[in-house]
Short mmCIF file of C-alpha atoms in Angstrom, two decimals:
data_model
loop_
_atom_site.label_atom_id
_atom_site.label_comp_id
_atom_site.label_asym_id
_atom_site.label_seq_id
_atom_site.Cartn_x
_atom_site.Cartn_y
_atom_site.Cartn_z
CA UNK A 1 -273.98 74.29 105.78
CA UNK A 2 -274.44 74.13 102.31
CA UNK A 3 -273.90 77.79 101.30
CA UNK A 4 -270.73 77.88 103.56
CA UNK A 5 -269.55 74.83 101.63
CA UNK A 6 -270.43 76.22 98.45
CA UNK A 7 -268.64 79.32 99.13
CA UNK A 8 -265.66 77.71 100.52
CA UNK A 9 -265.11 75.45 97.48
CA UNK A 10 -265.60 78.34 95.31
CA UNK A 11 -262.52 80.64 96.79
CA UNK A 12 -260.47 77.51 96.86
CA UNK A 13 -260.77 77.49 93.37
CA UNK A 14 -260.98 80.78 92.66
CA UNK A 15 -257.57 81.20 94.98
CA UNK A 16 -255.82 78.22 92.31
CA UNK A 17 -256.72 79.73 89.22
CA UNK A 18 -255.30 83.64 90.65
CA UNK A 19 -251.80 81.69 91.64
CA UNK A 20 -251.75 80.16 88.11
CA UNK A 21 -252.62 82.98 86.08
CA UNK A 22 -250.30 85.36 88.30
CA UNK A 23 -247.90 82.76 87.14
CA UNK A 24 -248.50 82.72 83.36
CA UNK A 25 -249.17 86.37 83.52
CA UNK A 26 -245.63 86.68 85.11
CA UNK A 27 -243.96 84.35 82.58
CA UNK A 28 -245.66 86.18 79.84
CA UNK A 29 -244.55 89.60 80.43
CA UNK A 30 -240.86 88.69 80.64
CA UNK A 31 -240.61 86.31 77.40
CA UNK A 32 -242.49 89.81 76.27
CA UNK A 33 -239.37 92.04 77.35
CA UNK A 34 -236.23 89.67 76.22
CA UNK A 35 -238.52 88.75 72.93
CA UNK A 36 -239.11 92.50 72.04
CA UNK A 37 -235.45 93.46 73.10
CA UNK A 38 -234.15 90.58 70.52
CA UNK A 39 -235.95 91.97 67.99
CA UNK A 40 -234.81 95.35 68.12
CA UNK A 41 -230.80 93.36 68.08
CA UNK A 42 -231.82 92.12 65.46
CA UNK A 43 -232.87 94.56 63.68
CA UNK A 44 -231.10 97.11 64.64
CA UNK A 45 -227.83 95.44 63.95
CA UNK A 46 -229.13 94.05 60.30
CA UNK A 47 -226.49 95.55 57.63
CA UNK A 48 -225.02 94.03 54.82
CA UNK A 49 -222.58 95.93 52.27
CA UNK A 50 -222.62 94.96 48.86
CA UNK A 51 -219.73 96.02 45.99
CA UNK A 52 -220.75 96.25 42.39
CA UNK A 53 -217.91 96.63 40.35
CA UNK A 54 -216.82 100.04 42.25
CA UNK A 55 -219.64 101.03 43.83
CA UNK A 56 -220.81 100.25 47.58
CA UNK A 57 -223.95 99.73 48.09
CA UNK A 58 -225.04 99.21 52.07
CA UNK A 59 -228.42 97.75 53.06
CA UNK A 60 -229.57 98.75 56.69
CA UNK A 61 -232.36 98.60 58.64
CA UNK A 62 -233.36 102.53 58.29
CA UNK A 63 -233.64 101.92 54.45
CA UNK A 64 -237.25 100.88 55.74
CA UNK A 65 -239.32 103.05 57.78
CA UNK A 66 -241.35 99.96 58.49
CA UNK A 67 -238.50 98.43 60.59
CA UNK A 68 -237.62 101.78 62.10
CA UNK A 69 -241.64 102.12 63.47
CA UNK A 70 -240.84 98.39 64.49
CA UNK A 71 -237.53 99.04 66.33
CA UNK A 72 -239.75 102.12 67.77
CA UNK A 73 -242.67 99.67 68.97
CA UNK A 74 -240.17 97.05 70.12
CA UNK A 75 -238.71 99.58 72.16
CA UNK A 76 -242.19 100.85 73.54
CA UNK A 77 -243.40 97.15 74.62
CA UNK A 78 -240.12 96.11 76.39
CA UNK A 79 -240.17 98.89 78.43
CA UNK A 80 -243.82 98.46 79.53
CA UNK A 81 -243.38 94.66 80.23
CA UNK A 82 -240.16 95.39 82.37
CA UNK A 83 -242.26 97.46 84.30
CA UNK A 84 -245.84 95.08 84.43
CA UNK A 85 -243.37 92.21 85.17
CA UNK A 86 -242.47 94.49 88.32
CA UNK A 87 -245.49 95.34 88.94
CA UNK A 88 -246.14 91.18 88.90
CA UNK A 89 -242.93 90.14 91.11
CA UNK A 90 -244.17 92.37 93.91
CA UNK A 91 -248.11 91.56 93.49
CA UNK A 92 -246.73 87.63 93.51
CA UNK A 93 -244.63 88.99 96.71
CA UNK A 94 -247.93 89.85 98.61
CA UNK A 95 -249.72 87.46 97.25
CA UNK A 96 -252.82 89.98 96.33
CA UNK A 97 -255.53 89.44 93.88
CA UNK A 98 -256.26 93.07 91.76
CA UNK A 99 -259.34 93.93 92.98
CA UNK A 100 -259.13 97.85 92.20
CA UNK A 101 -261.04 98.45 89.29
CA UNK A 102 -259.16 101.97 87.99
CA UNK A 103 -255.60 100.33 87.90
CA UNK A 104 -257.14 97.14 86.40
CA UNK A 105 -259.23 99.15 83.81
CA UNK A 106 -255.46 101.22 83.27
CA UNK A 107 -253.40 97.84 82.90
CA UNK A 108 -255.93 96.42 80.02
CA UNK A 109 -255.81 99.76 78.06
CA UNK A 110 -252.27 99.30 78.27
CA UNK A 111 -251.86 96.03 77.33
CA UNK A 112 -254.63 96.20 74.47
CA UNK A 113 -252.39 98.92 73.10
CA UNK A 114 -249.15 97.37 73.24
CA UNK A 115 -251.15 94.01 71.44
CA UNK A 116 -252.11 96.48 68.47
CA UNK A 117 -249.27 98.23 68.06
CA UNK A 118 -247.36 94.81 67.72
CA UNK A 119 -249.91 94.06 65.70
CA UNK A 120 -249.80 97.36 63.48
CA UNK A 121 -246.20 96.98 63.49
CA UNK A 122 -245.31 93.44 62.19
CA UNK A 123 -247.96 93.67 59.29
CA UNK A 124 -246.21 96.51 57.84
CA UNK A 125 -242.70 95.33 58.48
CA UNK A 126 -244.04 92.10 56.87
CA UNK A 127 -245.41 94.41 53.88
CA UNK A 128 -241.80 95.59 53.23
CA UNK A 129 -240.79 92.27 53.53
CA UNK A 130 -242.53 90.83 51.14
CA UNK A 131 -242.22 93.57 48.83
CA UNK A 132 -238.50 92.70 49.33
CA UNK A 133 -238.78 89.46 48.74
CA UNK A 134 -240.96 88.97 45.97
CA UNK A 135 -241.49 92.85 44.39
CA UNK A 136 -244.51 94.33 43.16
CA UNK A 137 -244.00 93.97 39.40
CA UNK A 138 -246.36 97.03 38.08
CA UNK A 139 -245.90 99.49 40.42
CA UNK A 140 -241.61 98.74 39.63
CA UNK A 141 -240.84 98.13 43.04
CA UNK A 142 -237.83 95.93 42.85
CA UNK A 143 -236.97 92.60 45.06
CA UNK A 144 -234.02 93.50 46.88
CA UNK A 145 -233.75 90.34 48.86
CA UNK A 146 -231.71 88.77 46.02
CA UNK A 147 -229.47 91.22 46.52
CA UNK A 148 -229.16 91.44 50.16
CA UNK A 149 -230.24 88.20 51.09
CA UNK A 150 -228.37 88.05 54.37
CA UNK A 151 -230.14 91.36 55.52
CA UNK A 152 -233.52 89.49 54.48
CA UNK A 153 -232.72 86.66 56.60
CA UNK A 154 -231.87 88.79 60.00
CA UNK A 155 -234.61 90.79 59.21
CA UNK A 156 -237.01 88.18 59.20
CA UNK A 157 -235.62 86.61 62.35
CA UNK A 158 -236.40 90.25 63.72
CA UNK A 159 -239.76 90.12 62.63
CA UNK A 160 -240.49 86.79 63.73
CA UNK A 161 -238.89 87.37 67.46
CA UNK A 162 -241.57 90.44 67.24
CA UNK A 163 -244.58 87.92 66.46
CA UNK A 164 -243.59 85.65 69.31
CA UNK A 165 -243.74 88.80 71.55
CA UNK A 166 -247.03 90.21 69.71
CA UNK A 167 -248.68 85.94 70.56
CA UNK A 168 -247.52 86.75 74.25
CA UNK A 169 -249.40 90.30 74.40
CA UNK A 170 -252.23 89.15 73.04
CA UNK A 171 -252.43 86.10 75.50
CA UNK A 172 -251.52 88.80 78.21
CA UNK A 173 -254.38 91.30 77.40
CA UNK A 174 -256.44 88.60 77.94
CA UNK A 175 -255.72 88.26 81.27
CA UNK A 176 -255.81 91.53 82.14
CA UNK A 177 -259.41 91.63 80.38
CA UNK A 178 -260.48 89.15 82.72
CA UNK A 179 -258.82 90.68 85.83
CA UNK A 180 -260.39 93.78 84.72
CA UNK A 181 -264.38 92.52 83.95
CA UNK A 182 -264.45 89.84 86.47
CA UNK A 183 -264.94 92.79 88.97
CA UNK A 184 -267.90 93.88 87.43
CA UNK A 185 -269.53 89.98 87.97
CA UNK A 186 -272.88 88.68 88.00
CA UNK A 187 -273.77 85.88 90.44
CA UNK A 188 -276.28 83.54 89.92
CA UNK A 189 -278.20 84.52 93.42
CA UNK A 190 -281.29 86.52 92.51
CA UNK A 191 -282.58 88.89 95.22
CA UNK A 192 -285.63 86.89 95.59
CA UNK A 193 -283.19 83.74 97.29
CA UNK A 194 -281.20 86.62 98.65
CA UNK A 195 -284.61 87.76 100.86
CA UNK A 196 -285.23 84.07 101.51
CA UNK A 197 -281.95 83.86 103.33
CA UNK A 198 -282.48 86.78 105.28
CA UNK B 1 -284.36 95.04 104.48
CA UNK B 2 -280.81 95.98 103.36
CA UNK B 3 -279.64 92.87 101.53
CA UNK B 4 -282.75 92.78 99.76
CA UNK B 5 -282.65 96.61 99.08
CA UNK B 6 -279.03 96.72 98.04
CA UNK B 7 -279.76 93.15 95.73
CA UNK B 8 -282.96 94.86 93.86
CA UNK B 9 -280.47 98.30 93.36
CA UNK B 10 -277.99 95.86 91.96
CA UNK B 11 -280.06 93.88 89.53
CA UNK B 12 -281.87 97.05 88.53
CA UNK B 13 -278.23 98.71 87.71
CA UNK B 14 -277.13 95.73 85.98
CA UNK B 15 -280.00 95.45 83.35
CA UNK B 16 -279.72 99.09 82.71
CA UNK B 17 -276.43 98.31 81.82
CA UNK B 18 -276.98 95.33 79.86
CA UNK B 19 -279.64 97.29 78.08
CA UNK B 20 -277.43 99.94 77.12
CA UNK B 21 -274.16 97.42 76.13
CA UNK B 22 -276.76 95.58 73.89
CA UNK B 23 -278.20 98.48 72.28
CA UNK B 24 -274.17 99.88 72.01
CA UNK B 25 -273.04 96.34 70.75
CA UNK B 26 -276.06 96.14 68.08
CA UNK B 27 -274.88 100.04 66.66
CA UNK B 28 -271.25 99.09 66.20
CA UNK B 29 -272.05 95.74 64.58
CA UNK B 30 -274.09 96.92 62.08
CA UNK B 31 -271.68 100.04 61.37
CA UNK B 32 -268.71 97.81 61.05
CA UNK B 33 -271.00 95.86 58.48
CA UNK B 34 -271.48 98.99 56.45
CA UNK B 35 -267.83 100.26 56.91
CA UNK B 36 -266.29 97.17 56.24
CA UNK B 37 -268.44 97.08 52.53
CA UNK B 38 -267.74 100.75 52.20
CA UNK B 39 -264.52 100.07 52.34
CA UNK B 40 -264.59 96.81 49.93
CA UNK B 41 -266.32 99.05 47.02
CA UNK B 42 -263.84 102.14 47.64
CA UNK B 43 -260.92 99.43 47.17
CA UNK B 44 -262.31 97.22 44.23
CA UNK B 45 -263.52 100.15 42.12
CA UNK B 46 -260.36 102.28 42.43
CA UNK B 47 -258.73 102.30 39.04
CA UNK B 48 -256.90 105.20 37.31
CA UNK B 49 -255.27 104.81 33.52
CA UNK B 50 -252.40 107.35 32.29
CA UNK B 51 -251.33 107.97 28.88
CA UNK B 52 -247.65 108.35 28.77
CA UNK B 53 -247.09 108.97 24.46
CA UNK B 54 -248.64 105.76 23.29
CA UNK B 55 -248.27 103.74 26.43
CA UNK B 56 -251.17 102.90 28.34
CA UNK B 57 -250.75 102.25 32.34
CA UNK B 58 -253.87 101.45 34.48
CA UNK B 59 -253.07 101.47 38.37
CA UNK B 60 -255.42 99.52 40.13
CA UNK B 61 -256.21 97.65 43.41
CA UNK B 62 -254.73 93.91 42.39
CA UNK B 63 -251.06 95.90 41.71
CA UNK B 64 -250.68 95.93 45.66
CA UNK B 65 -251.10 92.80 47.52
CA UNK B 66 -251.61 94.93 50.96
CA UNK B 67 -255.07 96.31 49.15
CA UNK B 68 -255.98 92.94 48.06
CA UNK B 69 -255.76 91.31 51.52
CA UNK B 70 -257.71 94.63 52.62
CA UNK B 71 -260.26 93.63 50.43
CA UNK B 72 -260.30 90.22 51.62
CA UNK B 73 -260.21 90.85 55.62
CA UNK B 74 -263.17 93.33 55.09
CA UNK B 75 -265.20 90.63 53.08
CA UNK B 76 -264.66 88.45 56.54
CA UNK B 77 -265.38 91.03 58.82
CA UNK B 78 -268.43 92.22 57.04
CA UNK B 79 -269.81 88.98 56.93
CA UNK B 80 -269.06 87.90 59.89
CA UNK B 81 -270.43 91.46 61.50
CA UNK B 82 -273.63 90.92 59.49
CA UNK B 83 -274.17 87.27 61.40
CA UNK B 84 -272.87 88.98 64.59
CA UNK B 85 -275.66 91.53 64.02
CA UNK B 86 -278.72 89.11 63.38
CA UNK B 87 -277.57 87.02 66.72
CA UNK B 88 -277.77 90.92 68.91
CA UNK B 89 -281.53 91.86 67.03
CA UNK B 90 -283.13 88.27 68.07
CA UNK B 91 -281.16 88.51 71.13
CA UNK B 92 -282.62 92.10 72.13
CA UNK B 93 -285.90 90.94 70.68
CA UNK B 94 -285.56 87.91 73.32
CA UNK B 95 -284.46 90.77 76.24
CA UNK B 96 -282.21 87.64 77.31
CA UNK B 97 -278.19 88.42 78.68
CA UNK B 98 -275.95 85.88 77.58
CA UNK B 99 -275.28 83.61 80.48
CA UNK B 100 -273.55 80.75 78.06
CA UNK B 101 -269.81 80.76 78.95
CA UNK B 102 -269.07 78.64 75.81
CA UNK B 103 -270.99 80.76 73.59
CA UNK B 104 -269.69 84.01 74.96
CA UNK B 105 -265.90 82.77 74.83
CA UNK B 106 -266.53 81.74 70.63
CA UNK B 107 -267.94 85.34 71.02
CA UNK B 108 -264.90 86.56 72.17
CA UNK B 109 -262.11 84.90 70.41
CA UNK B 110 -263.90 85.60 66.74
CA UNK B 111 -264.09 89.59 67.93
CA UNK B 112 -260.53 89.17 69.26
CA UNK B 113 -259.66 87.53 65.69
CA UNK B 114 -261.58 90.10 63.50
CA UNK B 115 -259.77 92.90 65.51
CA UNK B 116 -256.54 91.78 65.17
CA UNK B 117 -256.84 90.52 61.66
CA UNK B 118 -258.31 94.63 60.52
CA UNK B 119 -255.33 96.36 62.34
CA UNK B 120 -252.82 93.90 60.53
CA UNK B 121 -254.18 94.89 57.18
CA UNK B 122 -254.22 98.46 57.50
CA UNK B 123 -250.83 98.66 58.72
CA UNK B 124 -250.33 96.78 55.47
CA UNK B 125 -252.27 98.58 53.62
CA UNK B 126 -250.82 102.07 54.95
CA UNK B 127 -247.53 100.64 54.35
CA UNK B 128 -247.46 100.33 50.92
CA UNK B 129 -249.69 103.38 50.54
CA UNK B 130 -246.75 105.55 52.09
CA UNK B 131 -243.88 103.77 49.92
CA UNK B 132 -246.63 104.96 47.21
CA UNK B 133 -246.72 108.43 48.31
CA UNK B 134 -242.84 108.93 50.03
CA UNK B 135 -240.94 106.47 48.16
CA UNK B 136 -238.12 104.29 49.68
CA UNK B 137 -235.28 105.89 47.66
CA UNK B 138 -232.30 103.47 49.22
CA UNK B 139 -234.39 100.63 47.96
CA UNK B 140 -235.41 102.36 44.42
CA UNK B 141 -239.16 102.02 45.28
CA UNK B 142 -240.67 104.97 43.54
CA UNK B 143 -243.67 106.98 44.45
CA UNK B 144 -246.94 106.26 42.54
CA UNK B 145 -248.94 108.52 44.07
CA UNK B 146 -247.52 111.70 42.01
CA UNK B 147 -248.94 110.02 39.11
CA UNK B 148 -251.79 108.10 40.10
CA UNK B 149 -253.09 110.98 42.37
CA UNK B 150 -256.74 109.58 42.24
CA UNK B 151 -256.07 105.95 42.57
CA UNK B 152 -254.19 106.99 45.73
CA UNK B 153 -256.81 109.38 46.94
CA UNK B 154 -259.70 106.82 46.81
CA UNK B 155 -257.58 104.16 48.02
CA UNK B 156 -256.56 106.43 51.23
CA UNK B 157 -260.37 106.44 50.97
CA UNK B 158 -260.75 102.61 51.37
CA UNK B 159 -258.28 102.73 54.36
CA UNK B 160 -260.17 105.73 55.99
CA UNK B 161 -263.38 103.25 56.13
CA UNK B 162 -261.47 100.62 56.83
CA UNK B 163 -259.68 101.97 60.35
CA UNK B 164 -263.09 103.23 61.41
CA UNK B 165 -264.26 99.64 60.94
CA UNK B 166 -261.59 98.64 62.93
CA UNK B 167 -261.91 101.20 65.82
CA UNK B 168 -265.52 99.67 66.18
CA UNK B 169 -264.44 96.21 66.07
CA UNK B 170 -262.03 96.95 68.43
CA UNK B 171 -264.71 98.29 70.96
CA UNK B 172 -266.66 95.27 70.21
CA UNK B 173 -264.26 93.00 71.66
CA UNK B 174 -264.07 94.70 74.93
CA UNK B 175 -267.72 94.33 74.94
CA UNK B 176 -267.32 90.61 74.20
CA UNK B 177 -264.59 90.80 77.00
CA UNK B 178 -266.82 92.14 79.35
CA UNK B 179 -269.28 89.82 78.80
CA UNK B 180 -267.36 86.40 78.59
CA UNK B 181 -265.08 87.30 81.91
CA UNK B 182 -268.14 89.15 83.81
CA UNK B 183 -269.15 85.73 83.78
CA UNK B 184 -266.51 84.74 85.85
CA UNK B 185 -267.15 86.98 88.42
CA UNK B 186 -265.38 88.02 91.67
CA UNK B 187 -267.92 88.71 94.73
CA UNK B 188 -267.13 90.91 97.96
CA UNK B 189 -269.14 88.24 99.77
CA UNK B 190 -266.70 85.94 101.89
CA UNK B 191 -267.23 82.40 103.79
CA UNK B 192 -267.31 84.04 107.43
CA UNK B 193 -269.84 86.17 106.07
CA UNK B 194 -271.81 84.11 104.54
CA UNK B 195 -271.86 81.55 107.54
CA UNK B 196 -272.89 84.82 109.63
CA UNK B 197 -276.08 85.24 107.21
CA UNK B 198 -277.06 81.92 107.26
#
């Protein structure tokens, strides 16, 4: 009885921990979609108009290629969560474990992309930023968030909404690494015990 | 005869392919090692001086924070890849798989961490070395690059070594994926079944 027991106790588990991480997984991918979608509002709708004596000078968000390739990333990762958190609903609908290797193996390359993308994409938006902010004396690269410090400020919140999103992927293609190498398991039964059984 | 048969096949295909993940593992460790330091000496030693009249300007790496957090990141990764190296040669020495789900997870999360950490700073990096070569004209950042051709060069150089560090890294930690969540392995083997072998 003992191996029955064993193995019993063992999908039990196993069964807990799939509900839960469908769960987070689910959870994870949405905050993913509305985070990424807030950042490109927020960014895309960053302007601020400044008039020196007659002259109009208007700060906006395409001034910085960096925050266009974010916008462009942003805009990349909602879309994919929107459609992995569909791809969750109806998997939590069935209530099926992934156990086919090629779509698993398809959903982690995914999701390791969209983790350094965000990734790729915040550090250089954060580059401008702090180039911004603080200039880079020698090279005569001006601060310009004296100047425009309200389009700093909504920028930043874009940026930031985008790093909450990027902490979410990264948890996410996690647990699609797992899903994925999981399949390819070892078990502790070596075929030696295996014989003995038979 | 066809448990035991299909067990033996099993364990036999496994250790090939533990053989062949070490030996892969052990060749991208050791080139991120040299990549990473390649890339440290291409950053640190790039330095260019112009003459303008009497003036003297000297462009070098410590102008742009992006190239010294480069420099920094790659003096983590290489060290840590070096460490990461010495652990796979007395492991392969020892023919022994790594079976320790602790170990394997600390494993994990410090590949996960050095991945990450690379991609950030070459998007930095890249970020300021395109402002150097394009310009941001709305912002009155000026290109560098048209007269600091060599500094630029070399330190497109430093990047080059840098994102094939980081390609390798990034392989790395789906290799440490593998390994941590193989551990936690999914079997085809169900209770009925197993009460019917026993």
């Amino acid at each position: 009885m003992s191996y029955l027991g064993v193995a019993v106790y063992h999908g039990g588990k196993m069964k807990l921990i799939d509900r839960r991480l469908r769960l987070t997984e689910l959870l994870l991918r949405s905050s993913i979609t509305v985070l990424a979608l807030l950042g490109i509002i927020l960014i895309v709708t960053d302007t601020q108009v400044k008039r020196i004596f007659t002259i109009e000078k208007r700060a906006k968000y395409t001034n910085m290629k960096s925050f266009v390739f974010l916008v462009v990333v942003n805009g990349i990762v909602s879309v994919y969560s929107l459609l992995q958190t569909l791809r969750c609903v109806m998997g939590s609908m069935k209530g099926s474990v992934l156990l086919n290797k090629s779509l698993a193996l398809a959903i982690f390359s995914g999701d390791q992309a969209m983790a350094y993308m965000s990734v790729a994409a915040i550090a250089a938006a954060s580059e401008s930023g702090m180039i911004g902010i603080r200039g880079e004396e020698e090279l005569q690269w001006m601060k310009v968030c004296n100047m425009f410090g309200k389009f700093c400020h909504r920028g930043a919140g874009g940026v930031a909404s985008t790093i909450l999103a990027a902490v979410a992927m990264v948890l996410v293609s996690c647990i699609s690494a797992f899903s994925l190498f999981r399949l390819y398991g070892v078990t502790n039964q070596r075929p030696s015990k295996l014989a003995m059984v038979k």
